[in-house]
Short mmCIF file of N, CA and C in Angstrom, two decimals:
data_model
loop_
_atom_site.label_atom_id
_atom_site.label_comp_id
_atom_site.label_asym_id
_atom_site.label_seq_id
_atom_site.Cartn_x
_atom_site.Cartn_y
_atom_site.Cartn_z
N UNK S 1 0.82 -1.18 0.00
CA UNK S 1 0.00 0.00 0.00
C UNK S 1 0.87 1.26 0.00
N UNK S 2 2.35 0.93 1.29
CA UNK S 2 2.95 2.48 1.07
C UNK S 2 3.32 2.66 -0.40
N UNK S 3 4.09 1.40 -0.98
CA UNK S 3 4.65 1.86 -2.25
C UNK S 3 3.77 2.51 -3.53
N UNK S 4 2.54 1.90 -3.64
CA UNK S 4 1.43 2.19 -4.29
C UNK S 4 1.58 3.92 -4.25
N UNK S 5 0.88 4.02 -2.91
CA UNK S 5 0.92 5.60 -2.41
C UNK S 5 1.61 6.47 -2.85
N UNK S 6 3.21 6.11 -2.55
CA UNK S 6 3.99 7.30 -2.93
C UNK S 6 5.16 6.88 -3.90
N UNK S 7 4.55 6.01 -4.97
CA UNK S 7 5.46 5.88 -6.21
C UNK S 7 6.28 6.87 -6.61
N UNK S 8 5.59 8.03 -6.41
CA UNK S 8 6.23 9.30 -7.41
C UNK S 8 7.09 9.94 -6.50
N UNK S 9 6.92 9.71 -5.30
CA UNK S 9 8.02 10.15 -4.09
C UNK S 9 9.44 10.15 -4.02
N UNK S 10 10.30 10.13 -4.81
CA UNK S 10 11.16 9.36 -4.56
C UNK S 10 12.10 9.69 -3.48
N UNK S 11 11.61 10.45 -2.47
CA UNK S 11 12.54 10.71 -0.87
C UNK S 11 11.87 9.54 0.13
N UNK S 12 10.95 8.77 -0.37
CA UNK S 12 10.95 7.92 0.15
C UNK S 12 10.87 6.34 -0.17
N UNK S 13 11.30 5.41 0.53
CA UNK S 13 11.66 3.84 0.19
C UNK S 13 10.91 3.25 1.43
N UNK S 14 10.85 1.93 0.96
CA UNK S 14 9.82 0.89 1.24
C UNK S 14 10.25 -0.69 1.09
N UNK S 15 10.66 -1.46 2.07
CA UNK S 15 11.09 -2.53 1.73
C UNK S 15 10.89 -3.82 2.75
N UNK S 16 11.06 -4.69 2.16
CA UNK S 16 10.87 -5.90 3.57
C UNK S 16 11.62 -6.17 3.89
N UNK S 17 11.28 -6.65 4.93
CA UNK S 17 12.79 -7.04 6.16
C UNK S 17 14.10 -7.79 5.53
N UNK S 18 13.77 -8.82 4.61
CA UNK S 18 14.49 -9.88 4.47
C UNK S 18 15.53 -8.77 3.23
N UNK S 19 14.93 -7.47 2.95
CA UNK S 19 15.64 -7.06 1.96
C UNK S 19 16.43 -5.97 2.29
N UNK S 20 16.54 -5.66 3.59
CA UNK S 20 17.18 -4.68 4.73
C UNK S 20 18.53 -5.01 4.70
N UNK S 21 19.54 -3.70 4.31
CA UNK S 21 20.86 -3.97 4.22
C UNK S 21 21.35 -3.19 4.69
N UNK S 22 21.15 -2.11 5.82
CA UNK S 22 21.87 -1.53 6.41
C UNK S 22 21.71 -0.54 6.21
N UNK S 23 20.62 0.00 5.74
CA UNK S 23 20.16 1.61 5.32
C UNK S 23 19.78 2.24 6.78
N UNK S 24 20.04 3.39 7.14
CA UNK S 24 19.62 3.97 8.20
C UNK S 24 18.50 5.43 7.65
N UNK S 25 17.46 5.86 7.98
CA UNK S 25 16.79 6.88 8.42
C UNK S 25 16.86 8.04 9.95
N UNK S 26 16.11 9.13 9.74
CA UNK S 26 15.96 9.51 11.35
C UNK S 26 15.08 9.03 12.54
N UNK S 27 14.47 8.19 11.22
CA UNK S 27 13.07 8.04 12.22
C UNK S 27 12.67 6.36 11.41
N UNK S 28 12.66 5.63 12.54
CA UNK S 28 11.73 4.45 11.99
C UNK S 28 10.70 4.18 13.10
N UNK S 29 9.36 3.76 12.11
CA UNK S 29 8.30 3.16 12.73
C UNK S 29 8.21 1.87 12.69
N UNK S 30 7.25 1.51 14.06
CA UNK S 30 6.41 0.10 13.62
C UNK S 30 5.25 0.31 14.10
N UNK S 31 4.47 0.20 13.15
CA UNK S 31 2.97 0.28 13.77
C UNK S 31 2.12 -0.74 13.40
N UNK S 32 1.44 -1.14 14.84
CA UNK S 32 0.74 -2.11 14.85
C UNK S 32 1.06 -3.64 13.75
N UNK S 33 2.56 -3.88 14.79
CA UNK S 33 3.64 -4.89 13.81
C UNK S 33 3.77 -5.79 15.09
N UNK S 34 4.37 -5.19 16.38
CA UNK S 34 5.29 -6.23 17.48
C UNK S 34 4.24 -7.06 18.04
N UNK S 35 3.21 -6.99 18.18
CA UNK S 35 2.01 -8.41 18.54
C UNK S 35 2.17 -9.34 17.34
N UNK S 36 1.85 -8.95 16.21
CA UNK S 36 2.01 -9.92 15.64
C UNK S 36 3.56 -11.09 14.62
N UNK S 37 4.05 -10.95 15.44
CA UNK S 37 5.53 -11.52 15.31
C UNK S 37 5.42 -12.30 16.49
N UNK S 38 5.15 -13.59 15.88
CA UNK S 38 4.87 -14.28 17.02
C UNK S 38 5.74 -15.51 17.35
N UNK S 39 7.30 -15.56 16.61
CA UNK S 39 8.41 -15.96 16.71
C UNK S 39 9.15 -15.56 17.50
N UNK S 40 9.76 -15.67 18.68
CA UNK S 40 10.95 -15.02 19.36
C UNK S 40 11.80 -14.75 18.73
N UNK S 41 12.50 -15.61 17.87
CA UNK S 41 13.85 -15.42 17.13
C UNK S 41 13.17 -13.67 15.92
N UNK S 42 12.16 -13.43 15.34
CA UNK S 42 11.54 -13.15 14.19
C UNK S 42 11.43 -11.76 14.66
N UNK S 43 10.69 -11.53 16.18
CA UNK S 43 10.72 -10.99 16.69
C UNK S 43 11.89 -10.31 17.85
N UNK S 44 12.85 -10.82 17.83
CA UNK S 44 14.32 -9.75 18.36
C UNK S 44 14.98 -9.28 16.84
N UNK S 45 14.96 -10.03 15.54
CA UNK S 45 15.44 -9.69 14.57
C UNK S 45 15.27 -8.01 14.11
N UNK S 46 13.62 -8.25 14.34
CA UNK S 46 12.92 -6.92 13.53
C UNK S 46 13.22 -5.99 14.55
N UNK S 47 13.33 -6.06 16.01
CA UNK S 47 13.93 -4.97 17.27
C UNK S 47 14.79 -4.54 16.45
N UNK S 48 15.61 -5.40 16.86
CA UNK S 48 17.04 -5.00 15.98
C UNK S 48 17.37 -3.71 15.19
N UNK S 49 17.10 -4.27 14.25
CA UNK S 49 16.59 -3.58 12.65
C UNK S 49 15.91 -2.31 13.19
N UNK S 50 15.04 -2.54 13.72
CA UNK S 50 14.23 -1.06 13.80
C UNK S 50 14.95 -0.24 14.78
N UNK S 51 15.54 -0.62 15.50
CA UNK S 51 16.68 0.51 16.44
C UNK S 51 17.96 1.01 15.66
N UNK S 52 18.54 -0.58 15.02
CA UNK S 52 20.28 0.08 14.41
C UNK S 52 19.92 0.50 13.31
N UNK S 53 18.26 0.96 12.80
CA UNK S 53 18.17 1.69 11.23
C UNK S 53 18.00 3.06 11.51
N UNK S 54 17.49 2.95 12.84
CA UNK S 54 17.36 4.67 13.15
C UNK S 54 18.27 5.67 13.81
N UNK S 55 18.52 6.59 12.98
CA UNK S 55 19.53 7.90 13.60
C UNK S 55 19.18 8.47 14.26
N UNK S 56 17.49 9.02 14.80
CA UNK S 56 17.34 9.78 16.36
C UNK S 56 16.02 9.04 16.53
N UNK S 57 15.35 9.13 15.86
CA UNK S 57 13.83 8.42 17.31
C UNK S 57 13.42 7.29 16.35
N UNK S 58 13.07 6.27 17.26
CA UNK S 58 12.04 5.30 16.99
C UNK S 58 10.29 5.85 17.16
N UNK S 59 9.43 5.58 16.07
CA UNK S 59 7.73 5.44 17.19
C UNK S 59 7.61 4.06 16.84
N UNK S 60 6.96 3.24 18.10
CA UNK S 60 5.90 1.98 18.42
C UNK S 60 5.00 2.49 18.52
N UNK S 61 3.59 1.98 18.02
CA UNK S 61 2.37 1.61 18.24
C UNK S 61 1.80 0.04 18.17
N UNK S 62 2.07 -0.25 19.67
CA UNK S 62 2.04 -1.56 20.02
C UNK S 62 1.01 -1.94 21.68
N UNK S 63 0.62 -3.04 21.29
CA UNK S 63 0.27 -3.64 22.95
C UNK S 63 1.67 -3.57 23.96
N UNK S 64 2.01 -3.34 24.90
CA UNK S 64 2.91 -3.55 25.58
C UNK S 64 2.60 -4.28 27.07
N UNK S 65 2.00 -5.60 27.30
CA UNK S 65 2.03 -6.61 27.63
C UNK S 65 2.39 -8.02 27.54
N UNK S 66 2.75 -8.66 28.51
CA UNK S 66 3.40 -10.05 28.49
C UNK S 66 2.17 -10.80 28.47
N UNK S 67 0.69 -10.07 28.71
CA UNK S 67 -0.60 -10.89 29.29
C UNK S 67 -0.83 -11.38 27.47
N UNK S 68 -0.89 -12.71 27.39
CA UNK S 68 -1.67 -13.33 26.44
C UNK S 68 -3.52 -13.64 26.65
N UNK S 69 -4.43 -13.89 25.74
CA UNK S 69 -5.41 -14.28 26.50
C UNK S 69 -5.72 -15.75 25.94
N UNK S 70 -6.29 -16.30 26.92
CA UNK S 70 -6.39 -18.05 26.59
C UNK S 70 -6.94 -18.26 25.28
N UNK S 71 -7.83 -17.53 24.85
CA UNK S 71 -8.13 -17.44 23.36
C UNK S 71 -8.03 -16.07 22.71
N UNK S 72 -7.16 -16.64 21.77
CA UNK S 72 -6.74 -14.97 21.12
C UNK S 72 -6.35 -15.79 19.22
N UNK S 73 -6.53 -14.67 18.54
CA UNK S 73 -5.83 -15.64 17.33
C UNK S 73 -4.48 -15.99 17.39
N UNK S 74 -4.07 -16.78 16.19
CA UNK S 74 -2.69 -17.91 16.54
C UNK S 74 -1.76 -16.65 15.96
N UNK S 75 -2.28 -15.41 14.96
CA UNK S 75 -0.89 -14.88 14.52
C UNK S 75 -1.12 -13.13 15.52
N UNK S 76 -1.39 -13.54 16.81
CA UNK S 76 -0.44 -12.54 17.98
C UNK S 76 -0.43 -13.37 19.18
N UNK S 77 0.96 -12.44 19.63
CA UNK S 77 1.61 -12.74 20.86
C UNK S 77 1.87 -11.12 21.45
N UNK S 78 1.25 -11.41 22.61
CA UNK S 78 1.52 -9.83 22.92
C UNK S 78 2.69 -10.07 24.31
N UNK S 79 3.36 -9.06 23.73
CA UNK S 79 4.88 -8.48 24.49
C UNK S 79 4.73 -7.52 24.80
N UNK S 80 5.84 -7.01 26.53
CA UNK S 80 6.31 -6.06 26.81
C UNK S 80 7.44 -5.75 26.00
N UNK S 81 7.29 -5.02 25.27
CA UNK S 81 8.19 -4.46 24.30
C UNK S 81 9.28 -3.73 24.76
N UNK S 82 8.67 -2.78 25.88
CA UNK S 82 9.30 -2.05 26.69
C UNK S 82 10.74 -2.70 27.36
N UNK S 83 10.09 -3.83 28.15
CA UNK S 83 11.52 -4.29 28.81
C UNK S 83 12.32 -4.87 27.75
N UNK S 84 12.24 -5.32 26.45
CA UNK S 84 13.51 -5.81 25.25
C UNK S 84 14.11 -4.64 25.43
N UNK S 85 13.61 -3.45 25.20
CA UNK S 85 14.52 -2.20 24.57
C UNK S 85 15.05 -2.09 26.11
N UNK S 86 15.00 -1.66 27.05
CA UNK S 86 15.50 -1.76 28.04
C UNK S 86 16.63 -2.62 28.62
N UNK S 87 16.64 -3.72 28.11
CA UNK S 87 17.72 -4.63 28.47
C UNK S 87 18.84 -4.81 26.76
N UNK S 88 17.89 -4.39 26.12
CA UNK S 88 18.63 -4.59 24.56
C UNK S 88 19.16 -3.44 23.87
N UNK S 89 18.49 -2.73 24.33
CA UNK S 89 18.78 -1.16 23.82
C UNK S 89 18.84 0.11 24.49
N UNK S 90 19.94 0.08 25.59
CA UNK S 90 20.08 0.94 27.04
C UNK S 90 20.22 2.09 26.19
N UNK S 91 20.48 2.29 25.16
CA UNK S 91 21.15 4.14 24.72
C UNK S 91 19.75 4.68 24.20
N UNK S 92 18.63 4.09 24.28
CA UNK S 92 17.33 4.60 23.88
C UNK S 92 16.47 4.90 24.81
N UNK S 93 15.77 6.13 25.05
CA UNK S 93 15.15 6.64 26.12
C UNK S 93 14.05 6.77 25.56
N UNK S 94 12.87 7.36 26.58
CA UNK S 94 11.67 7.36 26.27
C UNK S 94 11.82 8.94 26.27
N UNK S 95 11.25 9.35 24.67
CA UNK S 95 11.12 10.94 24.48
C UNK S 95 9.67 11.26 24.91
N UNK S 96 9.04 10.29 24.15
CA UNK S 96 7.16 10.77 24.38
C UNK S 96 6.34 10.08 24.48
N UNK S 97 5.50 9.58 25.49
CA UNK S 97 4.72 8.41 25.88
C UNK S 97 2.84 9.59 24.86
N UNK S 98 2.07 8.68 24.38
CA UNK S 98 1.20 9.30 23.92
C UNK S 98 -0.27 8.29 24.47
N UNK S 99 -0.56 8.77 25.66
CA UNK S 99 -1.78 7.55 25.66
C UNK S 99 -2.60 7.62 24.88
N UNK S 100 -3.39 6.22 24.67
CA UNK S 100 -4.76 5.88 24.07
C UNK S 100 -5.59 6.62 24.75
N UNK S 101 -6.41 7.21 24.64
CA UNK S 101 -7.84 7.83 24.64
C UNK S 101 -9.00 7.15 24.77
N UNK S 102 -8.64 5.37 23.90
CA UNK S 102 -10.04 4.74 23.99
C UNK S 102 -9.35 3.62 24.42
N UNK S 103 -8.58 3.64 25.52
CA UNK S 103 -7.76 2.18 25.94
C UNK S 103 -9.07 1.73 26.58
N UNK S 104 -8.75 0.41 26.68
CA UNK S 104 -9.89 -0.54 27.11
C UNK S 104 -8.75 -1.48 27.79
N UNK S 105 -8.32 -1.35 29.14
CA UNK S 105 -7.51 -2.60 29.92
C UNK S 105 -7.75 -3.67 29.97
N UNK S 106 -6.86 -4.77 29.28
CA UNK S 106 -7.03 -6.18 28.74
C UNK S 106 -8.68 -6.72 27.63
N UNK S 107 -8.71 -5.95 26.92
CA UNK S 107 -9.67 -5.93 25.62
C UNK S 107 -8.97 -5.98 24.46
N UNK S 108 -8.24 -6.97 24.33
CA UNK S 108 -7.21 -7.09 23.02
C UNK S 108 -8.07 -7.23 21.58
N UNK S 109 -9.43 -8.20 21.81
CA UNK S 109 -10.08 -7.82 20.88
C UNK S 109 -10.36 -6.90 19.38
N UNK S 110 -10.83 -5.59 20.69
CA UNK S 110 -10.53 -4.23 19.89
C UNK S 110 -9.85 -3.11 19.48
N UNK S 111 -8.84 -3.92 19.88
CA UNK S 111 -7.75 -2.93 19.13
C UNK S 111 -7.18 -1.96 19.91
N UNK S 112 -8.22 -1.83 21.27
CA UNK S 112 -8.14 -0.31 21.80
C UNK S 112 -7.03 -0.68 23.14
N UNK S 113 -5.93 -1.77 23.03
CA UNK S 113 -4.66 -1.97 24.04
C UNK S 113 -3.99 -0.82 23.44
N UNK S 114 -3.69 -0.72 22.58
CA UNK S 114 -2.03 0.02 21.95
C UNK S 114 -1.93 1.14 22.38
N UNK S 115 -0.70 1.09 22.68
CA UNK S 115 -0.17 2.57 23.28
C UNK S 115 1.04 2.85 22.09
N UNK S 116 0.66 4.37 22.20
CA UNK S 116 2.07 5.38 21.06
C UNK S 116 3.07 5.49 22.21
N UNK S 117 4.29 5.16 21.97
CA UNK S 117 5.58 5.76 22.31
C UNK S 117 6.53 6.15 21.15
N UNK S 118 7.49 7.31 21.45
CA UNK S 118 8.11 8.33 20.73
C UNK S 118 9.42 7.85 21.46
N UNK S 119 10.70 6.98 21.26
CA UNK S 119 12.10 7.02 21.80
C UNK S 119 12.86 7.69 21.01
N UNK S 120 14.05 8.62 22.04
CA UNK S 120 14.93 8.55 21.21
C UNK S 120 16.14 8.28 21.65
N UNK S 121 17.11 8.69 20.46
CA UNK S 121 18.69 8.13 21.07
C UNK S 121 19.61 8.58 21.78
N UNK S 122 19.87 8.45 23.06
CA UNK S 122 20.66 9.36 24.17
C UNK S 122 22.16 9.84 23.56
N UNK S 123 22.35 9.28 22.37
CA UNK S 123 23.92 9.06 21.81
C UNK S 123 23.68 10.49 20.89
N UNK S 124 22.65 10.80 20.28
CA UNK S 124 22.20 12.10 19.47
C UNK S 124 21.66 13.23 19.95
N UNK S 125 20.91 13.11 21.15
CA UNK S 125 20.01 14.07 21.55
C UNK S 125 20.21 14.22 22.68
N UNK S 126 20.23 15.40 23.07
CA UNK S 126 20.61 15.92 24.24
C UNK S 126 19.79 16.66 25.09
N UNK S 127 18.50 15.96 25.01
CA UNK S 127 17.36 16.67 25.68
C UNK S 127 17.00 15.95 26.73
N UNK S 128 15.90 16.37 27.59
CA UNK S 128 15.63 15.96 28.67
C UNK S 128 14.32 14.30 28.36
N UNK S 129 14.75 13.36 28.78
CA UNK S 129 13.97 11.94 28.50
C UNK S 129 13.08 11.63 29.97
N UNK S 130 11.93 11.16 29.24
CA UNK S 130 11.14 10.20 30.76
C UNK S 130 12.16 9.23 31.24
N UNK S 131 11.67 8.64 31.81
CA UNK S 131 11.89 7.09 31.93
C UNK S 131 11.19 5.91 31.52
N UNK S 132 12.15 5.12 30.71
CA UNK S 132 11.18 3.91 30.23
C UNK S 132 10.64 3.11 31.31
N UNK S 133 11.37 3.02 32.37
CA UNK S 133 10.73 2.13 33.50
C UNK S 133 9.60 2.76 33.75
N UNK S 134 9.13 3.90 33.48
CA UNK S 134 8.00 4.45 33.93
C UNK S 134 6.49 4.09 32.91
N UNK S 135 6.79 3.22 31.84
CA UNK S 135 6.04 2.73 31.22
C UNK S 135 5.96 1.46 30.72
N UNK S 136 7.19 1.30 31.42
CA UNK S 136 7.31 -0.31 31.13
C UNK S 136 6.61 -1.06 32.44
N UNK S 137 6.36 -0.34 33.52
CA UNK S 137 5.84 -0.91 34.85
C UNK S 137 4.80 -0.16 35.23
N UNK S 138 3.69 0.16 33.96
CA UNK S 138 2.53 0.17 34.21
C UNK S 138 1.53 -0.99 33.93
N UNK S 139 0.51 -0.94 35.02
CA UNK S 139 -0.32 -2.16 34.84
C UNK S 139 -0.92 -2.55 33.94
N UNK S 140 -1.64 -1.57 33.13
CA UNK S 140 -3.03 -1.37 32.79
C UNK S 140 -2.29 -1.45 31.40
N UNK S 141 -1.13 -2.08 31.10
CA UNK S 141 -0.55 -2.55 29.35
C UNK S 141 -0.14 -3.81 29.43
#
């Protein structure tokens, strides 16, 4: 769909993982991607990638819970996302936490878990950061 979109763009590129060679941006997203990577190995790969591609901020728009529910479909697994980057990616801080508006606590259903976070890279930016522990050890994700 992005490529469709902005064919005529050419400041911007579009590619799949498996075709990722080391290109960096300022900014990479994932949205509404880390639930459904429901491989461990598949899922630290694409971390990866989405931190060492970016030159100052990451955004997630993700569930950020370890809570699975006994019936849920087979292609998500919902993760604290939070604590990977935390133990995997110490030079990344939390720039901007953005809550949901229509969160619904443990209603994975509808969509309405995901929370926006804005990181960026303590190695580039020299501004004042939250703390990720401060959203990584909330309940109600």
């Amino acid at each position: 769909m992005c490529k469709k979109n902005f064919y005529k763009d050419k400041s911007k590129t579009f590619k799949l993982r498996k075709k990722y060679d080391g290109q960096t941006a300022e900014l990479t997203l994932s949205l509404d991607v880390i639930y459904h990577l429901i491989e461990d190995e598949i899922f630290d790969s694409c971390m990866r990638i989405l931190f060492r591609s970016s030159e100052r901020f990451v955004n997630i728009c993700s569930s950020n819970t370890s809570k699975n529910m006994e019936v849920q479909p087979a292609h998500v697994k919902h993760r604290k996302f939070t604590a990977w980057i935390q133990y995997n990616e110490p030079s990344w801080e939390l720039d901007r936490y953005i809550p949901n508006l229509y969160h619904l606590k443990n209603n994975f259903s509808s969509g309405l878990f995901l929370i926006f976070i804005i990181l960026g890279s303590m190695q580039i930016r020299m501004g004042e950061f939250f703390s990720l522990s401060e959203i990584s050890n909330r309940s109600e994700f």
